CSV table of C-alpha atoms and ligand atoms in Angstrom, one decimal:
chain,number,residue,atom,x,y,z
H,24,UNK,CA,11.7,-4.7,29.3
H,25,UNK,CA,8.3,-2.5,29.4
H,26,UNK,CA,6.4,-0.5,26.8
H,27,UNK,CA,6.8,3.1,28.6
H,28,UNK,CA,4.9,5.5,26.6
H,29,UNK,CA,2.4,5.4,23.4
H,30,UNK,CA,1.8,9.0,21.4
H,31,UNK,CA,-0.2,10.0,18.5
H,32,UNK,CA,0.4,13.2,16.5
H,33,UNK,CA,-1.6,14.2,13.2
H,34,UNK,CA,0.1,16.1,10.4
H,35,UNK,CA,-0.9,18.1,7.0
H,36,UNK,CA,0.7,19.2,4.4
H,37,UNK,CA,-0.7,21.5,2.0
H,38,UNK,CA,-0.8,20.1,-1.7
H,39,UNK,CA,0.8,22.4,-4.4
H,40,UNK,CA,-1.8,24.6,-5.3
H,41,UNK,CA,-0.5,24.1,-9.4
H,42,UNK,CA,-2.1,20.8,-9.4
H,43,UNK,CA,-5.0,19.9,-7.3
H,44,UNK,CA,-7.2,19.9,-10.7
H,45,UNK,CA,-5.6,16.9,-11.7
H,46,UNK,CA,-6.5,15.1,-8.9
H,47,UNK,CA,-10.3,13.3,-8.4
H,48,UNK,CA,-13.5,15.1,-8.8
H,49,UNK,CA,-13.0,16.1,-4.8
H,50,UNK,CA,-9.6,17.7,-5.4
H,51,UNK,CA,-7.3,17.0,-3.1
H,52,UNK,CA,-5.9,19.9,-0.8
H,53,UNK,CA,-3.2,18.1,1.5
H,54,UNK,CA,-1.4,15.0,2.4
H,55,UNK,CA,-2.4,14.1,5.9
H,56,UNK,CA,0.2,11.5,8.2
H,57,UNK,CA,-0.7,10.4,11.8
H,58,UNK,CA,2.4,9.3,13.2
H,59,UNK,CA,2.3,6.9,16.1
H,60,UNK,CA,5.4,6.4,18.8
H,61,UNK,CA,6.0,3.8,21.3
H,62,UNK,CA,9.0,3.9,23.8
H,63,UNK,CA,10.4,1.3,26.1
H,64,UNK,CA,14.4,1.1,27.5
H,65,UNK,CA,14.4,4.8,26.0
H,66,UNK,CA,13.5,3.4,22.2
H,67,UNK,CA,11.4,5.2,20.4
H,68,UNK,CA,10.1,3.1,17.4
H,69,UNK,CA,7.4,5.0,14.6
H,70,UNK,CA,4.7,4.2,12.7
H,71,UNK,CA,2.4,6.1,10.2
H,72,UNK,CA,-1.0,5.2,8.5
H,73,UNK,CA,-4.9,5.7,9.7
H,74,UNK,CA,-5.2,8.5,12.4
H,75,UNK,CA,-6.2,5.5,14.3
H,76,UNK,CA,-9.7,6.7,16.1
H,77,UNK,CA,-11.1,5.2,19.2
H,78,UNK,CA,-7.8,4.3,20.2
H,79,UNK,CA,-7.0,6.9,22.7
H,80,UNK,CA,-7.5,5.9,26.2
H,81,UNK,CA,-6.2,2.6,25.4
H,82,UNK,CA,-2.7,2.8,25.5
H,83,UNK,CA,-2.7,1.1,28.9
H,84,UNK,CA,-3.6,-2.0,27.3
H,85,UNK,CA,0.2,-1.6,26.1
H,86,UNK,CA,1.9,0.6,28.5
H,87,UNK,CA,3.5,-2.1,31.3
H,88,UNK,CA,3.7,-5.3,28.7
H,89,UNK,CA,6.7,-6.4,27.2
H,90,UNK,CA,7.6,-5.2,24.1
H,91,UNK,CA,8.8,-8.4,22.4
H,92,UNK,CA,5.3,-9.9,23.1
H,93,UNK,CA,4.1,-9.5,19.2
H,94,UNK,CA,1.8,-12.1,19.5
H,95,UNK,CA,0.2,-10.2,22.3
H,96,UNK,CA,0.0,-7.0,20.8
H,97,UNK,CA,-1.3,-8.2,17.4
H,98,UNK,CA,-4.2,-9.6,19.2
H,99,UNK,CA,-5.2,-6.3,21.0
H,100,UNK,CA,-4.4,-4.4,17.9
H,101,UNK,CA,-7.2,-6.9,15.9
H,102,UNK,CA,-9.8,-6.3,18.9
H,103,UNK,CA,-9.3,-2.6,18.7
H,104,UNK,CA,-9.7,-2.4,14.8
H,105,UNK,CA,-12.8,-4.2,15.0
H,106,UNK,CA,-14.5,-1.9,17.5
H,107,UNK,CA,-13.0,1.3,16.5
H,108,UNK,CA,-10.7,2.7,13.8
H,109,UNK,CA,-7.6,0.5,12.3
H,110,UNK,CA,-5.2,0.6,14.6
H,111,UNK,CA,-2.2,-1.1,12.6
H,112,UNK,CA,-0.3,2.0,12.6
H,113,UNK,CA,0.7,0.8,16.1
H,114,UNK,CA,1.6,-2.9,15.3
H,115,UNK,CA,4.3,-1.0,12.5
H,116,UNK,CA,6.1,0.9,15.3
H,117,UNK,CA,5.9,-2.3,17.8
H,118,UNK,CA,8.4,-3.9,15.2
H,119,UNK,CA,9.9,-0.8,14.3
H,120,UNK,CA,10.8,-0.5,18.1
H,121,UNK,CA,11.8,-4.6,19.0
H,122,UNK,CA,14.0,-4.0,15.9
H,123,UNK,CA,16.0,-1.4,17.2
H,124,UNK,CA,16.1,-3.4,20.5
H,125,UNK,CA,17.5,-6.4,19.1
H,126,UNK,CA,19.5,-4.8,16.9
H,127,UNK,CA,18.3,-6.2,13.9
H,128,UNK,CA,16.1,-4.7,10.6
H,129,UNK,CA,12.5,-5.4,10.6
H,130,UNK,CA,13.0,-7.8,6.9
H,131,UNK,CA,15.4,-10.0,9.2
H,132,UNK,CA,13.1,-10.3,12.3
H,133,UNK,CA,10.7,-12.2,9.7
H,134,UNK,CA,12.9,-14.6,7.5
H,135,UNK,CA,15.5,-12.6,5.5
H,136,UNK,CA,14.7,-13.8,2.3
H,137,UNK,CA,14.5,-11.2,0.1
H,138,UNK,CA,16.7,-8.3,0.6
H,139,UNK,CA,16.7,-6.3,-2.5
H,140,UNK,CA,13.1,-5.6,-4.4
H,141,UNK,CA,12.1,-4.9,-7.7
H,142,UNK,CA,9.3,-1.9,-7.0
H,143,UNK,CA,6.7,-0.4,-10.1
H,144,UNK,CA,5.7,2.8,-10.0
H,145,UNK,CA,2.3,3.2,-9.4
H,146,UNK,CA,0.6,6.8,-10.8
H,147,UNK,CA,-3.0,8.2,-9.7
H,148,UNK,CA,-3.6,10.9,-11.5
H,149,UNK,CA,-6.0,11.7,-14.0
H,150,UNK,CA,-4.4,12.3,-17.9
H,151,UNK,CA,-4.9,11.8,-21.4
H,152,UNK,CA,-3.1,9.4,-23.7
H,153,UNK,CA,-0.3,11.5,-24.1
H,154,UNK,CA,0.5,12.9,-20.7
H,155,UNK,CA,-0.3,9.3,-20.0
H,156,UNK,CA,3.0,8.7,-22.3
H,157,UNK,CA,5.2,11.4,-21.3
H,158,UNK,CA,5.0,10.2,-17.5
H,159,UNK,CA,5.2,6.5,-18.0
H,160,UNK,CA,8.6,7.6,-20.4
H,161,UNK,CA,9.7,9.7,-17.3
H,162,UNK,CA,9.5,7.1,-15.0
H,163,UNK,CA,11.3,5.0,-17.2
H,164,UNK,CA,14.3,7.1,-17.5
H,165,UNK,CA,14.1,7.3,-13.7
H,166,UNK,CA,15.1,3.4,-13.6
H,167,UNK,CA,11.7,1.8,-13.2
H,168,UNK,CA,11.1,-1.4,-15.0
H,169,UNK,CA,7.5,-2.0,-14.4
H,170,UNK,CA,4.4,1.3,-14.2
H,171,UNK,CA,0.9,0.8,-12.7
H,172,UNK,CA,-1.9,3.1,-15.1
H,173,UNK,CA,-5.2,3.7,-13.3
H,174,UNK,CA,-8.3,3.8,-14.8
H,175,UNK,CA,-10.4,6.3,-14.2
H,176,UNK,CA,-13.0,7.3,-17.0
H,177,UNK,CA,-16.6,6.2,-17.4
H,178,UNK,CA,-15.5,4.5,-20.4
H,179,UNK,CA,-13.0,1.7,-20.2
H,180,UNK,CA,-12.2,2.0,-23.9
H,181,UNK,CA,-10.8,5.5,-23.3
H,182,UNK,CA,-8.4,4.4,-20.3
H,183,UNK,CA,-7.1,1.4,-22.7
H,184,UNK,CA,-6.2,3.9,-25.5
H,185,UNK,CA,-3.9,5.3,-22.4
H,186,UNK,CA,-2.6,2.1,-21.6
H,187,UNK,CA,-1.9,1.1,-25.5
H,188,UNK,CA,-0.2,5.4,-25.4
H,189,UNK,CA,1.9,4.1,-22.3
H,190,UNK,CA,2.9,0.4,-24.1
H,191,UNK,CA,3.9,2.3,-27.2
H,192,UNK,CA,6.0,5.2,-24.9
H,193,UNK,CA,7.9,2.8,-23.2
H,194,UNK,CA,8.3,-0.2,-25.1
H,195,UNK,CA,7.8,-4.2,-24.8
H,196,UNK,CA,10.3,-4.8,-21.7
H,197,UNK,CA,8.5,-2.6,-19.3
H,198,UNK,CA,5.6,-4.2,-16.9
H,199,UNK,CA,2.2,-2.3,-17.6
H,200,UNK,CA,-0.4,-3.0,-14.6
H,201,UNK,CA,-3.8,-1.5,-14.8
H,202,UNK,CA,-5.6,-0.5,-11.7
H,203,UNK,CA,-9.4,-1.1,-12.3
H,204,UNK,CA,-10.0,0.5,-8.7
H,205,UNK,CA,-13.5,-1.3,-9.3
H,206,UNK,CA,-13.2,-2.9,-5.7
H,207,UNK,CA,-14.5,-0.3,-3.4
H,208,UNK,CA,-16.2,3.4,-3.9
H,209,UNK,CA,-14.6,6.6,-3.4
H,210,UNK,CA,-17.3,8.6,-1.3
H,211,UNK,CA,-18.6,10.8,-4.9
H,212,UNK,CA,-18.6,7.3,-6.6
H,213,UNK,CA,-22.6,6.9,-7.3
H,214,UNK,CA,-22.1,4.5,-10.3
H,215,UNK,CA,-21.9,0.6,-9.4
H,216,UNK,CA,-18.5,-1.3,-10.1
H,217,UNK,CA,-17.8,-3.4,-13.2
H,218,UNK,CA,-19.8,-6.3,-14.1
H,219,UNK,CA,-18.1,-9.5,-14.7
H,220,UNK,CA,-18.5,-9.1,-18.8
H,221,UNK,CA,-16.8,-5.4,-18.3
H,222,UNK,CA,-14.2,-7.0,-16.6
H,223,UNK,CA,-13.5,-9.8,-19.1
H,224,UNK,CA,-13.8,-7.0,-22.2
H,225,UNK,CA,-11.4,-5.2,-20.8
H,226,UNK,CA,-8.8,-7.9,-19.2
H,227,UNK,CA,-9.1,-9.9,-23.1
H,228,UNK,CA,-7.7,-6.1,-24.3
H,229,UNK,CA,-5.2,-5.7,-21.5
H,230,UNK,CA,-3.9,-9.1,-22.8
H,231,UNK,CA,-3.5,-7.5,-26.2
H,232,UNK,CA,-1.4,-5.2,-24.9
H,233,UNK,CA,0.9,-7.6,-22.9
H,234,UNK,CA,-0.4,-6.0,-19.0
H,235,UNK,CA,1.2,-7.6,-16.4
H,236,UNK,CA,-2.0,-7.9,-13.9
H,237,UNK,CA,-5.8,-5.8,-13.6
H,238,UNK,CA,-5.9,-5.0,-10.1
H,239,UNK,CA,-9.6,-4.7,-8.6
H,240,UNK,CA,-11.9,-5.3,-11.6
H,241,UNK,CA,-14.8,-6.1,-9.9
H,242,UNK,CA,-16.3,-5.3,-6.1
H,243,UNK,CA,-14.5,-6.5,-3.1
H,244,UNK,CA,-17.2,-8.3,-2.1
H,245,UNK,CA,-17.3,-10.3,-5.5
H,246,UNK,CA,-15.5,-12.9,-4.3
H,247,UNK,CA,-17.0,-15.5,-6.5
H,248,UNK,CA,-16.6,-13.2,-9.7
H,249,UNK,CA,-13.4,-12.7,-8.9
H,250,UNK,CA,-12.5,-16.4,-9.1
H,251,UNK,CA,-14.8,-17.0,-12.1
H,252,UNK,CA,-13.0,-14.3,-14.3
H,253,UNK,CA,-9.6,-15.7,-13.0
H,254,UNK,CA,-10.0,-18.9,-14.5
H,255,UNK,CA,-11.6,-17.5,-17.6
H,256,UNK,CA,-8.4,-14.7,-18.5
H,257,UNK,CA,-4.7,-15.7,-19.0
H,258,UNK,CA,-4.1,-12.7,-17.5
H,259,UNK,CA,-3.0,-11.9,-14.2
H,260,UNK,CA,-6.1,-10.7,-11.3
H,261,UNK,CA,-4.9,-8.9,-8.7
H,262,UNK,CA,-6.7,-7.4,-5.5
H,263,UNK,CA,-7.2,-7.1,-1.5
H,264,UNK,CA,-5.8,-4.0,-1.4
H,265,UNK,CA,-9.0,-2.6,1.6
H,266,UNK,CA,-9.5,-5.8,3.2
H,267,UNK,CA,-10.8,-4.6,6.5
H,268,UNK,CA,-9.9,-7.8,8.5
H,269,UNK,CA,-7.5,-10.9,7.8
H,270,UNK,CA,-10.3,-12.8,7.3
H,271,UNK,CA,-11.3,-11.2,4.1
H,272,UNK,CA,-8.0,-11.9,2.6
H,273,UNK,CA,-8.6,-15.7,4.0
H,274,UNK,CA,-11.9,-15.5,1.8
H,275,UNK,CA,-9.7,-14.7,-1.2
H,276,UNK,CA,-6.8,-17.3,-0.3
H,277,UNK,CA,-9.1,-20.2,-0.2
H,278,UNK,CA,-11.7,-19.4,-3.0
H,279,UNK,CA,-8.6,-19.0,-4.9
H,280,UNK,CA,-10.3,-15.7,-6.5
H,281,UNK,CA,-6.9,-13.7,-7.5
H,282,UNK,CA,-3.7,-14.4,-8.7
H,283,UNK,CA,-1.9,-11.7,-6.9
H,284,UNK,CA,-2.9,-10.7,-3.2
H,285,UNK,CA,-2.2,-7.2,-2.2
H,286,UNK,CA,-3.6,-6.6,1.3
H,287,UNK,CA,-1.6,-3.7,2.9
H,288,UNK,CA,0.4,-3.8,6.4
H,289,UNK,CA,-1.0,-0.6,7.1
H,290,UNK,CA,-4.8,-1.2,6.7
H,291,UNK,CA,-5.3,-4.7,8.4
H,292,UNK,CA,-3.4,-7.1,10.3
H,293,UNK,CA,0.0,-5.4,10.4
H,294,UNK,CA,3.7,-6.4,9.6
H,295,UNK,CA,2.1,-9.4,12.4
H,296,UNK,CA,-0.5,-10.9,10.8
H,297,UNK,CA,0.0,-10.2,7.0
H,298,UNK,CA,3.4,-12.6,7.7
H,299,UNK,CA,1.4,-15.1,8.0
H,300,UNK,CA,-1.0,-14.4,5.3
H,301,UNK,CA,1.8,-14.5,2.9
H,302,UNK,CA,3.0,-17.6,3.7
H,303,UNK,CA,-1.1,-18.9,3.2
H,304,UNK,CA,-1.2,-16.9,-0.2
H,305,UNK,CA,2.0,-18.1,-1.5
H,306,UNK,CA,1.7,-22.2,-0.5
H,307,UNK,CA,-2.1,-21.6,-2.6
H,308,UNK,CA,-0.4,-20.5,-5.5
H,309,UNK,CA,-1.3,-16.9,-5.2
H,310,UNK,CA,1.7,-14.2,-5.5
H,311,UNK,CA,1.9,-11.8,-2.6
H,312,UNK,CA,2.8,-7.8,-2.7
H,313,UNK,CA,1.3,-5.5,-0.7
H,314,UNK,CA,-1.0,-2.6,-1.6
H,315,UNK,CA,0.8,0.6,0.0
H,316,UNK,CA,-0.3,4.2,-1.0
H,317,UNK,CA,0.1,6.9,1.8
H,318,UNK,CA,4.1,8.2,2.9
H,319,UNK,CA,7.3,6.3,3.5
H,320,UNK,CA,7.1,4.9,6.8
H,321,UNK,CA,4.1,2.5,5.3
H,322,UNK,CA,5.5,1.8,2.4
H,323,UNK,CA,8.6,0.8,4.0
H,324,UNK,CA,6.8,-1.2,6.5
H,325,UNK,CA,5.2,-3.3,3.5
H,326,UNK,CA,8.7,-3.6,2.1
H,327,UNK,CA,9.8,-4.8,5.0
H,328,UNK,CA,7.5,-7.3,4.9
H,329,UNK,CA,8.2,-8.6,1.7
H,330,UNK,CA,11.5,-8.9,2.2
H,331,UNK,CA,11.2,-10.8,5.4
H,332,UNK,CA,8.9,-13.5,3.6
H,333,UNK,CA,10.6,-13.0,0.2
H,334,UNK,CA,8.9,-14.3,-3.5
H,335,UNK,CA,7.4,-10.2,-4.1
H,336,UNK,CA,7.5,-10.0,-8.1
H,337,UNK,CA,7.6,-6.2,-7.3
H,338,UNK,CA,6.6,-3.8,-4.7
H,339,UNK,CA,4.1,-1.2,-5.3
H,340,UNK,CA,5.9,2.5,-5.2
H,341,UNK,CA,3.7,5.2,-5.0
H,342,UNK,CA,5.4,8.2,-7.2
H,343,UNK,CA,3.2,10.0,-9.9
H,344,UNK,CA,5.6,13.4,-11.3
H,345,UNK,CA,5.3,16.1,-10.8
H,346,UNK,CA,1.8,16.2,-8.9
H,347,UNK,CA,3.1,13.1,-6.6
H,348,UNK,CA,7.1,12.6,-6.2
H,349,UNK,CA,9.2,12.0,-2.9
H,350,UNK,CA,9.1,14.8,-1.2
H,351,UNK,CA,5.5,15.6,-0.7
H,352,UNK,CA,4.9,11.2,-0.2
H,353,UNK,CA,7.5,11.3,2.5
H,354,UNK,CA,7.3,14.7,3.4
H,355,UNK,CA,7.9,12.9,7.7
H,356,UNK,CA,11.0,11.4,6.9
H,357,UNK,CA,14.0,13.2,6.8
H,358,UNK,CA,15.2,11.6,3.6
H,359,UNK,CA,12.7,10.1,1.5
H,360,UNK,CA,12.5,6.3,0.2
H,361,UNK,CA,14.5,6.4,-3.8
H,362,UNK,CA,14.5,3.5,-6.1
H,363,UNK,CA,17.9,2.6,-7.1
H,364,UNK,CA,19.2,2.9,-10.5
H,365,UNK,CA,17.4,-0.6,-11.1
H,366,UNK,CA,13.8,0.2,-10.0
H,367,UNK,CA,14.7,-1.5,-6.9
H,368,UNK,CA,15.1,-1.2,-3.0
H,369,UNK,CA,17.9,-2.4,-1.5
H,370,UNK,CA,16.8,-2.7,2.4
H,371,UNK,CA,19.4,-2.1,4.6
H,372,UNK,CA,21.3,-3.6,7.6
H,373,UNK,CA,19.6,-0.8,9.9
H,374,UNK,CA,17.7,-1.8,12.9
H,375,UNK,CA,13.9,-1.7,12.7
H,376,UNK,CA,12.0,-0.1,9.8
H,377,UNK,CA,15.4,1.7,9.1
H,378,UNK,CA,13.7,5.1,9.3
H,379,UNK,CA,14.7,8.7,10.3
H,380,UNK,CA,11.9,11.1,11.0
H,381,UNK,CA,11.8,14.9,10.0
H,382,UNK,CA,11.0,16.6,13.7
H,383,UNK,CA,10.9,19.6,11.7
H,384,UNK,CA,8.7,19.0,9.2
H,385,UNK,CA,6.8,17.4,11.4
H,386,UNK,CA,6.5,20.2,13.8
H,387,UNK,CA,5.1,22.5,10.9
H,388,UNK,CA,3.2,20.6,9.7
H,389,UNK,CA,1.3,19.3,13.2
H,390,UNK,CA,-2.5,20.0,13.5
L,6,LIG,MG1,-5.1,-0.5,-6.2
């Protein structure tokens, strides 16, 4: 058995022209998807995340090997990351493809333990209290049991009014997270991230409130501040979710800094090494659920994951009406990803990622 053939292809699709105020100061024009391919015995398995730079001209470190060598190709795949762009893309269509050559879905490859998983909706764009309402009471009514609110205004006390607008809309049984997004800068960003005293004012209101977790309230590198607001909130700190290398998310495991660990299978160490990084996480006491925000075939990769090594509390699902629902997020799949009636994804008995691409789409959309 041989790895035959590696390809990359980059694809765009224009954003609604209706909404691109409501995105972040740099409005977003397009959804952009690199799509990665790897053949062997005529088996094509896919991936999708970073456009992966630098890493053309090495597909002969894979082209030849065997493709049930995982161990193999997660350790090129690290080496590559490190000197150019992530590469992890490629570790996602690796399992995708030994899947579909054993026969099995991804989840079972890597334990089997939790086939069916609760998901949250998590939202992005910027509203006010009460459009803030009105979505949280759509997604509602669209099955979900637990909604992720971003912050997002110089003023935390604004963004909590929203938070106390979505508790009220949708009642005491639904999860509320809050993402603090304080844990890296987006490239306009010229204010620093919270303190440690902002982040305690605001997880002591989020508590008020009954939030389930505050993702990212301080700066990724704040590993100790991380930890120290931990043990002085009851409430839930979550992060991880741009860890550039699995030894970042080590940092967090063993300085015990968060309560919930959200690196994503797309941005470092793959479906290969994140396995084991759960398994780390979960024996320190830390809940695992990876961070996934880009189209389907990552966020099916992460679930994937989960439900190989089981214990996810829920699943982040990216899906923000009417500016953000499936079709645009997994506008290269030929049907996109749904919740069930539940909130839930039931993952399926297909082999690999269980994915179906949309040539079409994807040949309009090529750049
Ligand atoms: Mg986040």
């Amino acid at each position: 058995m041989r790895i035959e053939k590696i390809e990359l292809t980059h694809h765009r699709l224009p954003l609604d022209p209706a909404f691109p105020a409501s995105w972040d100061p740099e409005p977003r024009r397009s959804f952009t998807a690199t799509i990665v391919r790897v053949w062997a015995e005529g088996v094509c398995g896919v991936g999708s995340g970073d456009a992966m730079p630098g890493f053309s001209g090495h597909e002969g470190l894979f082209v030849g090997q065997d493709p049930r060598d995982m161990g193999r190709h997660a350790r090129i795949i690290d080496n590559l990351s490190f000197h150019y762009g992530r590469c992890w893309p490629l570790d996602l269509a690796l399992w995708d493809l030994l899947g579909k050559l054993l026969g099995q879905p991804v989840w079972r490859l890597l334990g089997g333990r939790q086939p069916v998983l609760p998901l949250y909706a998590s939202t992005g764009v910027r509203r006010g209290p009460e459009a803030t309402a009105e979505v949280c009471t759509a997604l509602k009514g669209r099955g979900f049991r637990a909604i992720k609110v971003r912050f997002q205004d110089e003023d935390p006390r604004r963004d909590l009014a929203r938070v106390q607008a979505a508790r009220d809309a949708v009642g005491p049984d639904v999860g509320l997270m809050v993402d603090a997004n304080q844990g890296w800068r987006m490239p306009w960003d010229d204010r620093p991230s919270w303190t440690l005293k902002d982040a305690l004012f605001v997880a002591d209101a989020l508590e008020e409130v009954g939030a389930f977790w505050l993702e990212e309230p301080l700066h990724r590198a704040d590993v100790a501040g991380l930890a120290a607001l931990r043990a002085r909130t009851p409430l839930r700190v979550a992060g991880g979710e741009l860890a550039r290398e699995t030894h970042d998310v080590d940092r967090y495991i063993d300085a015990r800094a968060l309560d919930v660990l959200q690196p994503d299978a797309v941005m470092v160490g793959g479906i290969s090494l994140l396995r084991d990084a759960a398994r780390r996480a979960q024996d320190a006491g830390i809940l695992f659920t990876p961070h996934t925000w880009g189209n389907g075939v990552g966020l099916m990769a992460n679930a994937q994951l989960m439900g190989g090594v089981g214990g996810c509390p829920c699943l982040e699902f990216p899906l923000d009406p009417p500016e953000w629902d499936l079709p645009a997020r997994d506008f290269v799949l030929a049907r996109p990803i749904v919740a069930d009636g539940n909130g839930c994804l039931a993952l399926s008995e297909t082999p690999g990622l269980g994915l179906d691409l949309d040539e079409a789409a994807l040949a309009r959309t090529r750049i």
